[in-house]
Coordinates of C-alpha atoms in Angstrom, one line a residue:
M119 CA 204.1 198.7 149.0
D120 CA 201.4 198.1 146.4
A121 CA 198.7 195.9 148.1
N122 CA 198.4 193.8 144.9
N123 CA 202.1 192.9 145.2
S124 CA 202.1 192.2 148.9
V125 CA 203.0 188.8 150.5
T126 CA 200.1 187.4 152.5
L127 CA 199.0 184.1 153.9
K128 CA 196.8 183.7 150.8
T129 CA 199.7 184.3 148.4
V130 CA 201.8 181.8 150.3
Q131 CA 199.0 179.3 150.1
N132 CA 198.6 179.9 146.4
A133 CA 202.3 179.3 146.0
A134 CA 201.9 176.0 147.8
D135 CA 199.3 175.0 145.2
T136 CA 201.6 176.1 142.4
L137 CA 204.5 174.1 143.9
S138 CA 202.6 171.0 144.6
G139 CA 204.1 168.1 142.8
H140 CA 207.1 170.1 141.7
V141 CA 209.1 170.6 144.9
V142 CA 210.1 168.2 147.6
M143 CA 208.2 168.3 150.8
T144 CA 211.4 168.0 152.7
P145 CA 211.5 165.8 155.8
V146 CA 212.0 166.9 159.4
Q147 CA 214.7 165.1 161.3
T148 CA 215.7 165.0 165.0
D149 CA 218.8 164.1 166.9
E150 CA 219.1 163.4 170.7
T151 CA 222.7 164.7 171.0
L152 CA 221.8 168.0 169.4
D153 CA 218.8 168.2 171.7
Q154 CA 221.0 167.8 174.7
L155 CA 223.5 170.4 173.5
S156 CA 220.7 172.9 172.9
G157 CA 218.7 172.2 176.0
R158 CA 215.5 171.9 174.0
R159 CA 213.9 169.7 171.3
L160 CA 215.2 170.6 167.8
F161 CA 213.4 169.7 164.6
F162 CA 215.6 170.1 161.5
K163 CA 213.7 171.0 158.3
C164 CA 216.0 169.5 155.6
E165 CA 215.9 172.0 152.7
N166 CA 219.4 170.8 151.9
L167 CA 217.4 168.0 150.2
Q168 CA 215.3 170.3 148.1
K169 CA 215.7 170.4 144.3
S170 CA 218.7 172.4 143.3
G171 CA 220.1 171.8 146.7
A172 CA 218.4 174.6 148.6
F173 CA 215.1 176.2 149.6
K174 CA 215.6 178.8 146.8
F175 CA 214.0 176.5 144.3
R176 CA 210.6 177.1 145.9
G177 CA 210.6 180.8 145.2
A178 CA 212.2 180.6 141.8
Y179 CA 209.8 178.0 140.6
N180 CA 206.8 179.9 141.9
A181 CA 207.9 183.1 140.2
V182 CA 208.8 181.5 136.8
S183 CA 205.6 179.6 136.8
R184 CA 203.5 182.7 137.4
L185 CA 205.5 184.6 134.8
V186 CA 204.9 181.9 132.2
S187 CA 201.2 181.7 133.1
S188 CA 200.8 185.4 132.5
N189 CA 202.6 185.4 129.1
G190 CA 200.5 182.9 127.2
P191 CA 201.6 179.7 125.4
T192 CA 205.1 180.7 124.2
P193 CA 207.5 180.3 127.1
H194 CA 210.4 179.5 124.8
Q195 CA 210.3 183.2 123.8
L196 CA 210.7 184.3 127.5
Q197 CA 214.1 185.1 129.1
V198 CA 214.7 185.7 132.8
V199 CA 217.7 187.2 134.6
A200 CA 218.8 187.6 138.2
G201 CA 221.8 188.3 140.3
S202 CA 222.9 185.8 143.0
T203 CA 225.8 184.6 145.1
G204 CA 224.9 181.1 144.1
N205 CA 221.9 179.1 145.3
Y206 CA 219.3 181.4 143.7
A207 CA 221.1 181.2 140.4
C208 CA 221.0 177.4 140.5
A209 CA 217.3 177.5 141.4
L210 CA 216.3 180.0 138.8
A211 CA 218.2 178.1 136.1
M212 CA 216.5 174.8 137.0
A213 CA 213.0 176.4 137.3
A214 CA 213.5 178.2 133.9
K215 CA 214.7 175.0 132.2
L216 CA 211.6 173.1 133.5
H217 CA 209.4 175.8 132.0
G218 CA 211.3 176.0 128.7
V219 CA 212.5 179.5 129.5
T220 CA 216.1 180.9 128.9
A221 CA 217.8 182.0 132.1
H222 CA 220.7 184.4 132.7
A223 CA 222.5 184.5 136.0
I224 CA 224.9 187.2 137.3
M225 CA 227.2 185.9 140.0
P226 CA 230.1 187.3 141.9
D227 CA 233.4 185.9 140.6
N228 CA 234.2 184.5 144.1
S229 CA 231.0 182.4 144.2
P230 CA 231.6 178.7 145.0
E231 CA 232.6 176.6 142.0
C232 CA 229.9 174.0 142.8
K233 CA 227.2 176.7 142.5
K234 CA 228.6 177.9 139.2
R235 CA 228.6 174.4 137.9
G236 CA 225.1 173.7 139.2
M237 CA 223.7 176.7 137.4
L238 CA 225.5 175.9 134.2
S239 CA 224.3 172.3 134.3
H240 CA 220.7 173.6 133.8
G241 CA 221.7 175.4 130.6
A242 CA 221.7 179.0 132.0
N243 CA 224.0 181.7 130.7
L244 CA 226.5 182.9 133.3
T245 CA 228.0 186.3 133.7
L246 CA 230.6 186.9 136.4
C247 CA 231.2 190.3 138.1
E248 CA 232.8 191.9 141.1
P249 CA 231.3 191.0 144.5
A250 CA 229.5 194.2 145.1
E251 CA 225.8 195.0 144.9
Q252 CA 226.2 197.8 142.4
D253 CA 228.3 195.6 140.1
I254 CA 225.7 192.9 140.1
A255 CA 222.9 195.4 139.4
R256 CA 224.9 196.9 136.5
A257 CA 225.5 193.5 134.9
V258 CA 221.8 192.6 135.3
K259 CA 220.8 195.8 133.5
Q260 CA 223.3 195.0 130.7
V261 CA 221.8 191.6 130.1
Q262 CA 218.3 193.0 130.2
N263 CA 219.2 195.6 127.6
A264 CA 220.8 193.0 125.4
T265 CA 218.2 190.3 125.6
G266 CA 214.9 191.7 126.9
A267 CA 215.1 189.3 129.8
V268 CA 212.6 189.8 132.7
F269 CA 214.3 190.5 136.0
I270 CA 213.2 188.2 138.8
S271 CA 214.8 189.4 142.0
G272 CA 215.8 186.7 144.4
A273 CA 215.4 189.2 147.3
D274 CA 212.4 191.5 146.5
H275 CA 210.1 189.6 144.1
P276 CA 206.8 188.9 146.0
D277 CA 206.3 185.6 144.2
V278 CA 209.8 184.5 145.2
I279 CA 209.1 185.4 148.9
A280 CA 205.7 183.7 148.8
G281 CA 207.3 180.5 147.4
H282 CA 209.9 180.5 150.2
G283 CA 207.1 181.0 152.7
T284 CA 205.8 177.5 151.9
V285 CA 208.5 176.2 154.2
G286 CA 206.6 177.7 157.0
L287 CA 203.3 176.1 156.0
E288 CA 204.9 172.7 155.8
L289 CA 206.5 173.1 159.3
L290 CA 203.2 173.9 160.8
R291 CA 201.9 170.5 159.6
Q292 CA 205.1 168.6 160.4
V293 CA 205.9 169.7 163.9
P294 CA 203.2 169.7 166.5
N295 CA 203.4 172.2 169.4
L296 CA 206.0 174.3 167.7
D297 CA 207.3 177.2 169.9
A298 CA 209.8 178.8 167.5
V299 CA 211.6 178.5 164.2
V300 CA 215.1 179.7 163.4
M301 CA 216.6 180.1 159.9
P302 CA 219.5 181.8 158.2
V303 CA 218.9 185.3 156.8
G304 CA 220.8 186.7 153.8
T305 CA 218.6 188.8 151.5
G306 CA 215.8 187.8 153.8
G307 CA 213.3 186.3 151.4
M308 CA 212.8 183.0 153.4
L309 CA 212.7 184.8 156.7
A310 CA 210.1 187.2 155.4
G311 CA 207.9 184.5 153.7
V312 CA 208.1 182.1 156.6
S313 CA 207.3 184.9 159.1
V314 CA 204.2 185.8 157.1
A315 CA 203.0 182.2 156.9
I316 CA 203.6 181.5 160.6
K317 CA 202.6 184.8 162.2
S318 CA 199.4 184.8 160.1
T319 CA 198.5 181.3 161.4
C320 CA 200.0 181.0 164.8
P321 CA 201.2 184.4 166.0
E322 CA 202.4 183.0 169.3
I323 CA 205.2 181.0 167.5
R324 CA 208.4 183.0 167.6
V325 CA 210.3 183.6 164.3
Y326 CA 214.0 184.0 164.6
G327 CA 216.7 184.8 162.1
A328 CA 220.4 183.9 162.2
E329 CA 223.4 185.3 160.5
P330 CA 227.2 185.5 160.8
E331 CA 228.7 188.1 163.1
V332 CA 230.8 189.5 160.2
A333 CA 227.6 189.7 158.0
N334 CA 225.2 191.1 160.6
G335 CA 223.2 193.5 158.5
A336 CA 219.8 192.1 159.4
A337 CA 220.5 192.0 163.1
M338 CA 221.8 195.6 163.0
S339 CA 218.7 196.7 161.0
L340 CA 216.3 195.0 163.4
R341 CA 218.1 196.6 166.4
K342 CA 218.0 200.1 164.9
G343 CA 214.6 199.8 163.3
E344 CA 215.8 200.7 159.8
R345 CA 217.3 198.8 156.9
L346 CA 221.1 199.0 156.9
I347 CA 223.2 197.9 154.0
F348 CA 226.9 197.1 153.4
S349 CA 228.7 199.2 150.6
R350 CA 230.6 196.0 149.8
F351 CA 229.6 192.5 150.6
P352 CA 231.1 191.0 153.8
Q353 CA 233.2 187.8 153.7
S354 CA 231.9 185.1 155.9
I355 CA 232.5 181.4 155.3
A356 CA 228.7 181.4 154.9
D357 CA 228.9 182.7 151.3
G358 CA 225.2 182.7 150.7
L359 CA 224.7 185.2 153.5
N360 CA 227.3 187.7 152.3
V361 CA 224.6 190.0 150.9
N362 CA 222.4 192.9 151.9
I363 CA 218.9 192.4 153.3
G364 CA 216.3 193.2 150.6
A365 CA 214.1 196.2 150.8
V366 CA 210.9 194.2 150.4
P367 CA 211.8 191.4 152.9
W368 CA 212.8 194.0 155.4
T369 CA 209.2 195.3 155.5
Y370 CA 208.0 191.9 156.7
I371 CA 211.0 191.2 158.9
R372 CA 210.7 194.4 160.9
S373 CA 207.0 193.6 161.6
N374 CA 207.1 189.8 162.2
V375 CA 210.5 188.7 163.3
D376 CA 211.1 188.4 167.1
D377 CA 214.9 188.4 167.1
I378 CA 218.0 187.8 165.0
F379 CA 221.0 186.0 166.4
T380 CA 224.6 186.3 165.2
V381 CA 227.2 183.5 165.3
S382 CA 230.9 183.3 164.9
E383 CA 232.8 181.6 162.0
D384 CA 234.0 178.9 164.4
E385 CA 230.4 178.3 165.6
I386 CA 229.3 177.9 162.0
K387 CA 232.1 175.4 161.3
N388 CA 231.2 173.5 164.5
A389 CA 227.6 173.3 163.5
M390 CA 228.5 171.9 160.1
R391 CA 230.6 169.2 161.7
L392 CA 227.9 168.3 164.2
V393 CA 225.2 167.9 161.5
W394 CA 227.7 165.8 159.4
E395 CA 228.7 163.6 162.4
R396 CA 225.3 163.2 164.0
M397 CA 222.9 163.3 161.1
Q398 CA 225.1 162.4 158.2
F399 CA 223.9 165.5 156.3
V400 CA 226.0 167.7 154.2
V401 CA 225.0 171.3 154.8
E402 CA 226.8 174.3 153.4
P403 CA 228.0 177.0 155.8
S404 CA 225.0 179.2 155.2
G405 CA 222.7 176.2 155.9
A406 CA 224.4 175.6 159.2
V407 CA 224.0 179.1 160.6
G408 CA 220.5 178.3 162.1
V409 CA 222.0 175.3 163.8
A410 CA 224.8 177.4 165.2
A411 CA 222.3 179.9 166.5
A412 CA 220.1 177.3 168.2
L413 CA 223.2 175.9 170.0
S414 CA 224.5 179.3 171.1
D415 CA 224.5 180.7 174.6
S416 CA 222.7 183.8 173.4
F417 CA 219.8 181.6 172.1
K418 CA 219.6 179.8 175.4
A419 CA 219.4 183.1 177.2
R420 CA 217.0 184.9 174.9
A421 CA 214.7 182.2 173.5
V422 CA 213.3 181.4 177.0
G423 CA 210.3 179.1 177.1
C424 CA 210.9 177.7 173.6
R425 CA 210.9 174.0 174.0
N426 CA 210.2 172.8 170.5
V427 CA 212.3 174.7 168.0
A428 CA 212.4 174.1 164.2
V429 CA 215.7 174.8 162.5
I430 CA 215.8 175.2 158.8
L431 CA 218.8 173.6 157.1
S432 CA 218.6 176.0 154.1
G433 CA 221.0 174.4 151.7
G434 CA 223.6 171.8 151.0
N435 CA 225.7 173.1 148.1
V436 CA 229.3 173.1 149.1
D437 CA 232.5 172.5 147.2
P438 CA 233.9 169.0 148.3
D439 CA 237.4 170.4 148.9
K440 CA 236.0 173.2 151.2
L441 CA 233.8 170.7 153.0
S442 CA 236.8 168.4 153.7
E443 CA 238.8 171.4 154.9
I444 CA 236.1 172.5 157.3
L445 CA 235.3 169.1 158.7
Q446 CA 239.0 168.4 159.4
M447 CA 239.5 171.7 161.4

């Protein structure tokens, strides 16, 4: 990787400066019942309360802001495009609108309706395609050819990853004596960015990923020591994690991440219900995967010695009918 495009503690700190006043420094909440169930103290970083409903706004805003800064005083002439299963599309649309930039989003046709509506509400242009990586890439290229839009990858763009890493900087200030942090991993941008921020500052803190058993590309990659990808996206209830780990995030994950836990679909649903019942928070299935991992038997067995654990609630964008269906199960 080009050193000028690498993600470092400095680039994450620069992203924090760029984001200051534009993103929510999301609160950290606790719950005694969840502490008892986990056998340790849990600190929930509420990125479900972030602008656009997920942590993705951090990376999108940082990347768009830097693009605009490098292109002079005419942002209205800029166009951006990205492919996304949902939350990054919403985030990029919102970030682009705030900068006066036209956004295009390529989304799988089976993406949640709430995420399609959220993206459209910010004035972006939507293109739907088949739920496969090659179909998304083909549609992105078509939009680029037709409009001249700049591609800002939600997985591999260093400014996006650095923006996501600001979650880690905030956690270090908000949670004293932190032993570990666990978060969902899809394309891996947040896990990569947070791992850089934390391991560069406090290398003794463990960094863990969490993903569905049926979408376990990151866990398999970490176990084998090489990046593995699905030819067709898996189909977990955690729709935001039905993706392949990005090539750039993988370079940081393989170096910085201590372990990746997998959880069942029932464990994800149970975690959603617990967060709703105990904390009165709506989290989408992807956002609850870290909670499911922290409550799992495998986490209890493998995260030995971790008393204070931060869990990132990565997003809260879920269709109301799906939420009702899950919570009633």
